[in-house]
Coordinates of N, CA and C in Angstrom, one line a residue:
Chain A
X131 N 0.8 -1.2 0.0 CA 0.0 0.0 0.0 C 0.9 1.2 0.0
X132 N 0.6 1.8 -1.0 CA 1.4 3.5 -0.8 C 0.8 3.9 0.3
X133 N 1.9 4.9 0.6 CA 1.7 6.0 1.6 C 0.3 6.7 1.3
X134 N 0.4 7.3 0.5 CA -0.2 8.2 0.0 C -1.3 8.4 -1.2
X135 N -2.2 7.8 -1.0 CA -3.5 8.1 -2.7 C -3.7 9.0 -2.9
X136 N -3.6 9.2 -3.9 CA -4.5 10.3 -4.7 C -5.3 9.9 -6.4
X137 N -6.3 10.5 -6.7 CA -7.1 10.4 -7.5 C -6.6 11.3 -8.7
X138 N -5.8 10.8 -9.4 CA -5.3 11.3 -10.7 C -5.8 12.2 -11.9
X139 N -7.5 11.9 -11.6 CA -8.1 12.9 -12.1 C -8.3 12.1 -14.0
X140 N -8.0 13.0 -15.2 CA -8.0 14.5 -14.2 C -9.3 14.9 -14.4
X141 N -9.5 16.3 -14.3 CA -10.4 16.9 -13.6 C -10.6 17.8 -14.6
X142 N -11.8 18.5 -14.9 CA -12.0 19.6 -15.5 C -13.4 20.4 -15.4
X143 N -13.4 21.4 -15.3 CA -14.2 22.0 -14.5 C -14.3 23.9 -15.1
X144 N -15.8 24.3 -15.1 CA -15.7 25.8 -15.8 C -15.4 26.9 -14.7
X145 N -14.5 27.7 -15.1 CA -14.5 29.1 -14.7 C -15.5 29.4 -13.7
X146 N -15.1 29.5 -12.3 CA -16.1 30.2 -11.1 C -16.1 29.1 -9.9
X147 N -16.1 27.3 -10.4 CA -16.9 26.5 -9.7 C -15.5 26.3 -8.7
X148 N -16.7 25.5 -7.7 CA -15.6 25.4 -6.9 C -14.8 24.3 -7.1
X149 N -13.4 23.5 -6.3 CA -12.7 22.7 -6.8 C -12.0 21.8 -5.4
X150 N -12.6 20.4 -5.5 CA -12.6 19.6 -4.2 C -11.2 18.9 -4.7
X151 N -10.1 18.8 -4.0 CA -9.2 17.9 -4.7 C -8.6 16.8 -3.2
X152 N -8.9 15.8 -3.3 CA -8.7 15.0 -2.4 C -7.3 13.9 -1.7
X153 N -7.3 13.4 -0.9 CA -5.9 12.4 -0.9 C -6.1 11.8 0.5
X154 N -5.8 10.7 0.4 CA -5.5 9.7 1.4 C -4.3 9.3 2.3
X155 N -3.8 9.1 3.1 CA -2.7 8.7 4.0 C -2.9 7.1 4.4
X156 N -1.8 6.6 4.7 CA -1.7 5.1 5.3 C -1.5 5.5 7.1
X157 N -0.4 5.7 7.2 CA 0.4 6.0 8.4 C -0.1 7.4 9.0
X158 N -0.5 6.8 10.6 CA -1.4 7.9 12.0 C 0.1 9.0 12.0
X159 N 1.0 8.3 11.9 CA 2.1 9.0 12.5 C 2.4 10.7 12.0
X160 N 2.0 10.3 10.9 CA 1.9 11.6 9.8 C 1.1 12.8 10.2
X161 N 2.2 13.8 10.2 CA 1.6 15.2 11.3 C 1.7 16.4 9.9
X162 N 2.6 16.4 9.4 CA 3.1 17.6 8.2 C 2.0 16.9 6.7
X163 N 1.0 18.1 6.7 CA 0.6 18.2 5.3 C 0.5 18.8 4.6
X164 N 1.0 18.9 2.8 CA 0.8 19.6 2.1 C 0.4 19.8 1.0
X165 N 0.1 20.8 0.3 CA -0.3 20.8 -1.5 C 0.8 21.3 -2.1
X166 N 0.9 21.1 -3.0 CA 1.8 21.3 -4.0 C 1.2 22.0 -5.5
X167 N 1.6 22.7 -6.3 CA 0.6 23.0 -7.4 C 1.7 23.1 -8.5
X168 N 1.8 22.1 -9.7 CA 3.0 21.9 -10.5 C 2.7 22.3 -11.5
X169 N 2.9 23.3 -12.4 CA 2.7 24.0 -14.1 C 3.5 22.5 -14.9
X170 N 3.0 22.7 -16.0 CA 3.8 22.1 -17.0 C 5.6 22.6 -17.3
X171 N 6.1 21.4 -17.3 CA 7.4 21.7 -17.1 C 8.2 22.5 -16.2
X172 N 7.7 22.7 -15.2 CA 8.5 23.4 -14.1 C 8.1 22.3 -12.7
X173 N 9.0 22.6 -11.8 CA 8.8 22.0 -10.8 C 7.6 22.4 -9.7
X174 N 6.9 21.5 -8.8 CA 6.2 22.1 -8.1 C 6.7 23.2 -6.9
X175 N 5.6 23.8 -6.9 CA 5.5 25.4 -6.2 C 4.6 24.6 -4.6
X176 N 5.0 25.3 -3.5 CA 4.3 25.2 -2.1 C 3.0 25.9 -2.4
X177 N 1.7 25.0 -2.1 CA 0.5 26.2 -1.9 C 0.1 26.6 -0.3
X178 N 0.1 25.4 0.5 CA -0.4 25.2 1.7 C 0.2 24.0 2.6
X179 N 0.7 24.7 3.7 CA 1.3 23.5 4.3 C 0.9 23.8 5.5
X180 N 0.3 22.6 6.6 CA -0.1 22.5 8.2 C 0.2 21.6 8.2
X181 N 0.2 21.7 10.1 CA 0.6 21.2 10.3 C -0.9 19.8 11.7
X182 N -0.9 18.9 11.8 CA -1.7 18.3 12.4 C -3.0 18.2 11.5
X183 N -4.3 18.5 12.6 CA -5.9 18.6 12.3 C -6.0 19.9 12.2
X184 N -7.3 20.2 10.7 CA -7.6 21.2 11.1 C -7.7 21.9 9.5
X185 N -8.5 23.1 9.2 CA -8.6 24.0 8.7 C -7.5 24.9 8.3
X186 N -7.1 25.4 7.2 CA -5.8 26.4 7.0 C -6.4 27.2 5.6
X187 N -6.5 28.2 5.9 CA -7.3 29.2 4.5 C -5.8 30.4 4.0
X188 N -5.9 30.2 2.5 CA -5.8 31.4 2.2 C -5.8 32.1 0.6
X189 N -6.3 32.7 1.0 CA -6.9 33.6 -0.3 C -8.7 32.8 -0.5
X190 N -8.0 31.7 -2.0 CA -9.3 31.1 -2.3 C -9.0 29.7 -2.0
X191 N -8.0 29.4 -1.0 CA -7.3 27.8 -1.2 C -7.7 27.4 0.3
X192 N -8.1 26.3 0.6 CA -8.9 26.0 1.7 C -8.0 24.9 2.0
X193 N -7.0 24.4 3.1 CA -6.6 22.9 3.5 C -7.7 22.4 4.5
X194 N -7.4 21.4 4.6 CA -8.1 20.5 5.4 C -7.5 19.3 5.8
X195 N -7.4 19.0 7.0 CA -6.6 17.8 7.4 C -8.2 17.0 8.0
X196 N -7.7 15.8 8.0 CA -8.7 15.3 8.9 C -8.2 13.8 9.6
X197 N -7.3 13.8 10.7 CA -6.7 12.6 11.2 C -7.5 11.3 11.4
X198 N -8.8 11.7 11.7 CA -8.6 10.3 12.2 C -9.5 9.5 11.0
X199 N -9.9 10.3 9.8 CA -9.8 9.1 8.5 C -8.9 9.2 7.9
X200 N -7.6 9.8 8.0 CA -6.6 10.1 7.1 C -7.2 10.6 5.8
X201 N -7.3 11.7 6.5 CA -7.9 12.4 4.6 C -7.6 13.9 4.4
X202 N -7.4 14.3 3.8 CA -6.7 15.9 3.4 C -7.3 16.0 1.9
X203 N -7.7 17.1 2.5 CA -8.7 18.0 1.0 C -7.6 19.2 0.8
X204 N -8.1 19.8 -0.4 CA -7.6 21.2 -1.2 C -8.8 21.5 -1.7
X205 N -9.4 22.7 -1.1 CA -10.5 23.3 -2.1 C -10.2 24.4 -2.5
X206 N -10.5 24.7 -3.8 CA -10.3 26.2 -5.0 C -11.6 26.6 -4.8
X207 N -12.0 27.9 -4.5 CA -13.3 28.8 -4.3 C -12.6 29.3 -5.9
X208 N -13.7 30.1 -6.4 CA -13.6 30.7 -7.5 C -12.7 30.5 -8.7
X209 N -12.7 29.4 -9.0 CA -11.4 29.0 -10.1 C -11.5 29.8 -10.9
X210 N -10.4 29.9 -11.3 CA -10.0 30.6 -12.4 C -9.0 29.3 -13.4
X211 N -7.9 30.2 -14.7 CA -8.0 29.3 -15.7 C -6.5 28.9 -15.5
X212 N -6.0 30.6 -14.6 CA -4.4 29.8 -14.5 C -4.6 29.0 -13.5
X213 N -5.4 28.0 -12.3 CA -5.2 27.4 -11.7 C -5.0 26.1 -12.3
X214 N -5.2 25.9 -13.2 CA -4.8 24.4 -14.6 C -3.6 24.3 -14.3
X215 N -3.3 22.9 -13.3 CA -2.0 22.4 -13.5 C -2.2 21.3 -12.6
X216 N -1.0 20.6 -12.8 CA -1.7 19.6 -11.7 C -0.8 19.9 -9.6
X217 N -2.2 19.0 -9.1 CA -1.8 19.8 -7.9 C -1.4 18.1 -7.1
X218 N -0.3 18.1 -6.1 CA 0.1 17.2 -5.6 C -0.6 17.4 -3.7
X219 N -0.3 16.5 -3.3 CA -0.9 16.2 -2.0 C 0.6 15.8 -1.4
X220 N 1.3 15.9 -0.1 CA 2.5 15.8 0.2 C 1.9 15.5 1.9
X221 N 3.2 14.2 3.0 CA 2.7 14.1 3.9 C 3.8 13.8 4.5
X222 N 4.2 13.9 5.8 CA 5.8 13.5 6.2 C 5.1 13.4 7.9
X223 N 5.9 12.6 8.8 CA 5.9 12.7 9.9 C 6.9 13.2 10.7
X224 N 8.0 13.4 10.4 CA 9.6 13.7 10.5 C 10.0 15.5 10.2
X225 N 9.2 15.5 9.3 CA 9.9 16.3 8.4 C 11.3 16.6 7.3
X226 N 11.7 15.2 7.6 CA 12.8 15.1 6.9 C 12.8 14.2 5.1
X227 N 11.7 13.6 5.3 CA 11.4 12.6 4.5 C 9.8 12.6 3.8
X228 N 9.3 12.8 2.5 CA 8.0 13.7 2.3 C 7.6 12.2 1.5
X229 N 6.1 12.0 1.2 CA 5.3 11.1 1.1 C 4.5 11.8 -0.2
X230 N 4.8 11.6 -1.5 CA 3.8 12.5 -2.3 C 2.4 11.6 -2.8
X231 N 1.4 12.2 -3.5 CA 0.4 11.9 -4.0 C 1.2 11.7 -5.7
X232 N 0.4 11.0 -6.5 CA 1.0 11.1 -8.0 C 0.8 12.4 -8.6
X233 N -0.8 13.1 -7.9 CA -1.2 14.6 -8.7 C -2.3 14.6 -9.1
X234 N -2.9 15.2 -9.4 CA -4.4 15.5 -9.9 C -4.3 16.2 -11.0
X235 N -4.6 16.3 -11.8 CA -5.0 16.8 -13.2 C -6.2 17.9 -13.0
X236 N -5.7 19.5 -13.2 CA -6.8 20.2 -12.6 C -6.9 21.2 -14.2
X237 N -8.1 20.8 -14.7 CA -8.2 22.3 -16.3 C -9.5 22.9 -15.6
X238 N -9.5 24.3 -15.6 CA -10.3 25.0 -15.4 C -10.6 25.5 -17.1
X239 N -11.8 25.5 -17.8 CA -12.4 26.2 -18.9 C -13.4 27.5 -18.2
X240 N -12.5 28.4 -19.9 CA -13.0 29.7 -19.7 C -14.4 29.8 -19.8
Chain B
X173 N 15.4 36.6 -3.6 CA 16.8 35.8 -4.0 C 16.6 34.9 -4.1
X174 N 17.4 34.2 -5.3 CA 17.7 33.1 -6.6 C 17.1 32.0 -5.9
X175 N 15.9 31.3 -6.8 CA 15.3 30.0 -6.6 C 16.4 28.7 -6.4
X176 N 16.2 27.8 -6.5 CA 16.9 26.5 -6.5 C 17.1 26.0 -8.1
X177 N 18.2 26.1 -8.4 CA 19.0 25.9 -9.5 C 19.3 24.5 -10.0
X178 N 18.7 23.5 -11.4 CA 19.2 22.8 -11.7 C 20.0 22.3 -13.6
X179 N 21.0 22.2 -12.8 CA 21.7 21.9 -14.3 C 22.2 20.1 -14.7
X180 N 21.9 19.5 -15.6 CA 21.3 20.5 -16.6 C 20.0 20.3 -16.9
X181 N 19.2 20.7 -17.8 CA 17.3 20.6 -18.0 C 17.0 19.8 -18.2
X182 N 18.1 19.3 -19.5 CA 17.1 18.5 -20.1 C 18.4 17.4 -20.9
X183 N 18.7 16.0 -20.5 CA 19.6 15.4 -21.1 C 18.9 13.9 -21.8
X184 N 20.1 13.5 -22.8 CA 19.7 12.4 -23.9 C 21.0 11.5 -23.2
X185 N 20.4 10.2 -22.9 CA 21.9 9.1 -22.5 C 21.4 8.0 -23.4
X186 N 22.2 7.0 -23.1 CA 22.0 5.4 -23.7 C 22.1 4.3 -22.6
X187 N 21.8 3.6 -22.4 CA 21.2 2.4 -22.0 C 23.1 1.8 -21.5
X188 N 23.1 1.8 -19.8 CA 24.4 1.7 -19.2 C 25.7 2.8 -19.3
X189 N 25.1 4.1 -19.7 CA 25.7 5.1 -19.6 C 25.9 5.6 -18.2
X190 N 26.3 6.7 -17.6 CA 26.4 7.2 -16.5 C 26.1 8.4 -16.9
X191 N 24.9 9.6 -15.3 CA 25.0 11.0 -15.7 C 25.2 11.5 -14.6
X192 N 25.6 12.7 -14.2 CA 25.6 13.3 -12.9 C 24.5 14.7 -13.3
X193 N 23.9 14.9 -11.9 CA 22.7 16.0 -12.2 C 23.6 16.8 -10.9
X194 N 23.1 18.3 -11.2 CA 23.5 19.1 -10.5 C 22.9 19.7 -9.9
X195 N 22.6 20.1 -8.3 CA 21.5 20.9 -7.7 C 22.3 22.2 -6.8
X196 N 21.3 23.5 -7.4 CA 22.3 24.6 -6.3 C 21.0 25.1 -5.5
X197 N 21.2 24.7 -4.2 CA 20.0 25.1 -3.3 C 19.4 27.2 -3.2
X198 N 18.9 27.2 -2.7 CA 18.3 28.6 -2.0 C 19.5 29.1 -1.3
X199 N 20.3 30.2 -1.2 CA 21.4 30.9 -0.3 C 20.6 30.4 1.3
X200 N 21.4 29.6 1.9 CA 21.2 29.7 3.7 C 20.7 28.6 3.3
X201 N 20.0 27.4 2.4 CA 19.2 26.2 2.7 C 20.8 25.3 2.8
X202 N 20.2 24.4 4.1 CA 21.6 23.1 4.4 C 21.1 21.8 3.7
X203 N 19.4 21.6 3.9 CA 19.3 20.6 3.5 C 18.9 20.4 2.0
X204 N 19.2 19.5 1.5 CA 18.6 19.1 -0.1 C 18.1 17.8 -0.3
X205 N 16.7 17.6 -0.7 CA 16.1 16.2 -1.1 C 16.3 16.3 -3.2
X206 N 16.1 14.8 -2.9 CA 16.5 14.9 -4.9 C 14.8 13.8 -4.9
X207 N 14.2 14.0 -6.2 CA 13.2 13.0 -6.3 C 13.1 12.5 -7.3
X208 N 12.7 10.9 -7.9 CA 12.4 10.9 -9.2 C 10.7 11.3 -9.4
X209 N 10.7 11.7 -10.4 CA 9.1 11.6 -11.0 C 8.5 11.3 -12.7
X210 N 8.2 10.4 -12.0 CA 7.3 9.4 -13.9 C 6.0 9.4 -13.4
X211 N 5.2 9.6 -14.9 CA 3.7 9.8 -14.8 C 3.0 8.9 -13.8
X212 N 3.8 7.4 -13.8 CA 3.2 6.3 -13.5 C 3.1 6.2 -11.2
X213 N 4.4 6.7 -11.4 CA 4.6 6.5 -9.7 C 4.7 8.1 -9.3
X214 N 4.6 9.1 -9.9 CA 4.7 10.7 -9.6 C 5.9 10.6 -8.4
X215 N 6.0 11.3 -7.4 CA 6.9 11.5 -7.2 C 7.6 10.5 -5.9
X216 N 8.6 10.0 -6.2 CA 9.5 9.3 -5.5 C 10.5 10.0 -4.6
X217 N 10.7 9.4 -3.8 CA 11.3 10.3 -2.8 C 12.9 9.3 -2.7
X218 N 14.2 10.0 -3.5 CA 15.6 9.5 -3.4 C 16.3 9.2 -2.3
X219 N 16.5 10.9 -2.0 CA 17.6 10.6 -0.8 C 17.6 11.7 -0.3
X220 N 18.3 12.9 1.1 CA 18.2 14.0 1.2 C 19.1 14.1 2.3
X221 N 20.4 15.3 1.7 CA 21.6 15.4 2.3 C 21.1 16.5 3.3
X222 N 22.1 16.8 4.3 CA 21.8 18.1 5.3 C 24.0 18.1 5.8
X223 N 23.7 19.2 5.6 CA 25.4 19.5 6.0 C 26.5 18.3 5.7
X224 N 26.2 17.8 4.9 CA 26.9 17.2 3.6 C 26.9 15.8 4.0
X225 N 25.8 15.7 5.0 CA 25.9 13.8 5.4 C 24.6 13.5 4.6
X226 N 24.4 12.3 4.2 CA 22.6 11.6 3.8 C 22.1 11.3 5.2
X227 N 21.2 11.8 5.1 CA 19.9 11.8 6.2 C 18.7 10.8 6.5
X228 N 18.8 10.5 5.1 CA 17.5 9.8 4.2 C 17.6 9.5 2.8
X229 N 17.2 8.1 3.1 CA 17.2 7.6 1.1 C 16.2 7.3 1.5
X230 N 15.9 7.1 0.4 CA 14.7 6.0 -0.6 C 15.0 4.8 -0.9
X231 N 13.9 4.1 -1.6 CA 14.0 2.8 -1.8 C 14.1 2.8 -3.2
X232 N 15.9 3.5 -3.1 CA 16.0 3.2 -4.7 C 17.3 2.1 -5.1
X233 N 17.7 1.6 -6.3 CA 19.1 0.9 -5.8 C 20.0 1.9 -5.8
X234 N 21.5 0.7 -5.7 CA 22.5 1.4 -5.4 C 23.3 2.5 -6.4
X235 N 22.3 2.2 -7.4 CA 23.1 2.9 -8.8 C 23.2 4.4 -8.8
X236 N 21.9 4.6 -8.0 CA 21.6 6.1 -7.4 C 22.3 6.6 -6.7
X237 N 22.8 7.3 -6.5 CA 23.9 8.1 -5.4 C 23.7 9.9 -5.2
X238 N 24.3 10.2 -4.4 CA 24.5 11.6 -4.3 C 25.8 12.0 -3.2
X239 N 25.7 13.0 -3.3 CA 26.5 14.0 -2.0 C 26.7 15.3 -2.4
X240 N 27.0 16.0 -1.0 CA 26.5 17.4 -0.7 C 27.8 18.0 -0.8
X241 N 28.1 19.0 -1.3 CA 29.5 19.4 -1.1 C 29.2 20.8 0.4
X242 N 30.3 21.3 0.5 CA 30.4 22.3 1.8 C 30.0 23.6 1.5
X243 N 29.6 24.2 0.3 CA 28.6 25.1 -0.2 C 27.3 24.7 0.2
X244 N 27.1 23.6 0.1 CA 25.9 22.5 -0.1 C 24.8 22.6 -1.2
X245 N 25.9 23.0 -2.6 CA 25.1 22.5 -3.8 C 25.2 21.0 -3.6
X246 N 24.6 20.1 -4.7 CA 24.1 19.1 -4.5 C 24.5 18.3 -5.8
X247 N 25.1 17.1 -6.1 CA 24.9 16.2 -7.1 C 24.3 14.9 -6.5
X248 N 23.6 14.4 -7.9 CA 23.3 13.0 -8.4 C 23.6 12.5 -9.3
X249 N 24.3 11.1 -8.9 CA 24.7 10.6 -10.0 C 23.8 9.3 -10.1
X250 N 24.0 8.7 -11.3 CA 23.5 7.4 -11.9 C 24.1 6.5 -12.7
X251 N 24.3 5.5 -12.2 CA 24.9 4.4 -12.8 C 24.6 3.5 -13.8
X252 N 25.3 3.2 -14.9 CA 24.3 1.9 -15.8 C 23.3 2.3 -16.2
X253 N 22.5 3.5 -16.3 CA 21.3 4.0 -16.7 C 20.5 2.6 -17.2
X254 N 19.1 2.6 -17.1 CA 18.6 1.9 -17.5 C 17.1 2.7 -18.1
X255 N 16.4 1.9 -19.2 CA 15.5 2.7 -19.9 C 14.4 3.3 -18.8
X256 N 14.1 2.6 -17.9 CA 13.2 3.1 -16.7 C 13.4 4.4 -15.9
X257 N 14.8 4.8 -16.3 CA 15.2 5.7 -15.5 C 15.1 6.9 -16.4
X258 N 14.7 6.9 -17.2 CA 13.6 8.2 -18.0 C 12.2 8.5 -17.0
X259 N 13.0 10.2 -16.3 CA 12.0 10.6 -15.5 C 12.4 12.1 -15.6
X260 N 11.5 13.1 -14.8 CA 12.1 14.4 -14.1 C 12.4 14.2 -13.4
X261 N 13.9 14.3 -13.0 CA 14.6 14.4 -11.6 C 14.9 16.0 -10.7
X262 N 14.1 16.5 -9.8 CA 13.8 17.3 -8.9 C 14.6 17.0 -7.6
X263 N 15.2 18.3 -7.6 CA 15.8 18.7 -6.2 C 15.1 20.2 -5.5
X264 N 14.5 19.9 -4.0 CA 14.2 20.8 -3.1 C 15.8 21.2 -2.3
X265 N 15.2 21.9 -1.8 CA 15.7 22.6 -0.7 C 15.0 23.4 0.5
X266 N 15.4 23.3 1.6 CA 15.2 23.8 3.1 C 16.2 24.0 3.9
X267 N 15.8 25.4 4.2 CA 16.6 25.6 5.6 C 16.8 24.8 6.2
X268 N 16.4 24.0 7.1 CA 16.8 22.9 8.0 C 15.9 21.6 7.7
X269 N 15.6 20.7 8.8 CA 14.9 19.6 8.5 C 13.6 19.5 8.4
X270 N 13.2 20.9 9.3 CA 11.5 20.8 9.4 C 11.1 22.8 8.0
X271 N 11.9 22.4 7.6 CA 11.3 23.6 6.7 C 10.7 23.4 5.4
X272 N 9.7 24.1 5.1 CA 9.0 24.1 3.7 C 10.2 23.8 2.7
X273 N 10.1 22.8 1.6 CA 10.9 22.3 0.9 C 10.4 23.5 -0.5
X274 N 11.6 24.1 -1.5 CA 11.1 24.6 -2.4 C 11.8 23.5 -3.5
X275 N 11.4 23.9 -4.6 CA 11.4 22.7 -5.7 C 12.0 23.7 -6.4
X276 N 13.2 23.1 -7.4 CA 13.7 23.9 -8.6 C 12.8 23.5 -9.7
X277 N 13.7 23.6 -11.4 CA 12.4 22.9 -12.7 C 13.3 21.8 -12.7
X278 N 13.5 21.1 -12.3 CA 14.2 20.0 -12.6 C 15.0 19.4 -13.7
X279 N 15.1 18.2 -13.7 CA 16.3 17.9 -15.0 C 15.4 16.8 -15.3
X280 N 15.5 16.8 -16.7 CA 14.3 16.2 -17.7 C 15.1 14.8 -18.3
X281 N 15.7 13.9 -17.7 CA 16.4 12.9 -18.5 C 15.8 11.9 -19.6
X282 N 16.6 11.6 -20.1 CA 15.5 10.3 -21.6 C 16.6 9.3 -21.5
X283 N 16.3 8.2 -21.3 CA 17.4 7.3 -21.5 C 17.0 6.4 -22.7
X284 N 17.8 6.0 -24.0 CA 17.2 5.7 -25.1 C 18.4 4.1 -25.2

């Protein structure tokens, strides 16, 4: 069993709606979670990173931890078109050693 | 000030060749993780130096290697290339152990 699932998507979705992007964990031990949001050909960029349970907002980007089903959301409020790219899910218990998702395939149409 | 630097982008090898990838962290980051990533397994997690010791590998073989020099840019090397080893290879960097990792664009290998 990986560490880490994620639903590869991909995903496509119009201009405004909102955007649920999901991921699974194996291991309780896992305290550090994050998203990742990767353009075509460049490496991925930090969107949101917490730490435990809990809620983390900013701007239009929503985390969500949730321990005790091992599940971590990413929601997009008002998408727009540059949010198209794919977005990864990341998990570590250490901090030294990171757990990724494969990625989600995210197109926003205009 | 300057992202995380990888040279080179984008390379062409043959089948039991050797390459070395080059990683220049963020000014002040000690630690550096290297990853592979193919569409199939997204991202793998290698190895990741901190003040020029490995900290942490992966569950990759031995062919894979690295080390940190005392600047603490970063190389990877690969052995024997094999055609599987066509991936994006990505190196982060962090200040220390528990710090947000940033990602350079990585190095785009093709093994043919």
């Amino acid at each position: 069993q990986k560490e880490v699932e994620q639903d590869p998507g991909p995903l496509s979705v119009p201009e405004g709606a909102i955007v649920s992007l999901n991921c699974t964990y194996s291991n309780s031990a896992f305290q550090y979670f994050m998203w990742y949001r990767q353009y075509s050909r460049k490496g991925p960029e930090l969107l949101m990173y917490t730490y435990s349970s809990g809620n983390k907002e900013d701007g239009r980007f929503t985390a969500q931890v949730d321990k005790s089903s091992k599940y971590i959301s990413l929601f997009i409020r008002d998408s727009q078109p540059s949010d198209s790219a794919t977005y990864l899910c990341a998990t570590s218990n250490t901090g030294n050693q990171f757990y990724f998702g494969t990625g989600t395939s995210l197109t926003v149409i205009p | 000030k300057a992202g995380v630097t990888q040279t080179p982008r984008y390379l062409i090898k043959t089948r039991g060749q050797q390459v070395t990838l080059s990683c220049s962290p963020i000014s002040g980051h000690r630690s550096v993780s290297w990853y592979q990533q193919t569409p199939g397994q997204g991202l793998q997690f290698l190895f990741e130096y901190f003040s020029e010791t490995q900290r942490n590998k992966g569950n990759f073989p031995g062919r894979f290697s690295g080390r940190q020099f005392s600047n603490s840019r970063s190389e990877m090397n690969v052995s024997t290339l094999e055609l599987g080893d066509s991936a994006l290879y990505l190196c982060a960097s962090s200040v220390d152990s528990l710090g947000t990792q940033y990602f350079g664009p990585g190095t785009r290998l093709l093994v043919l």
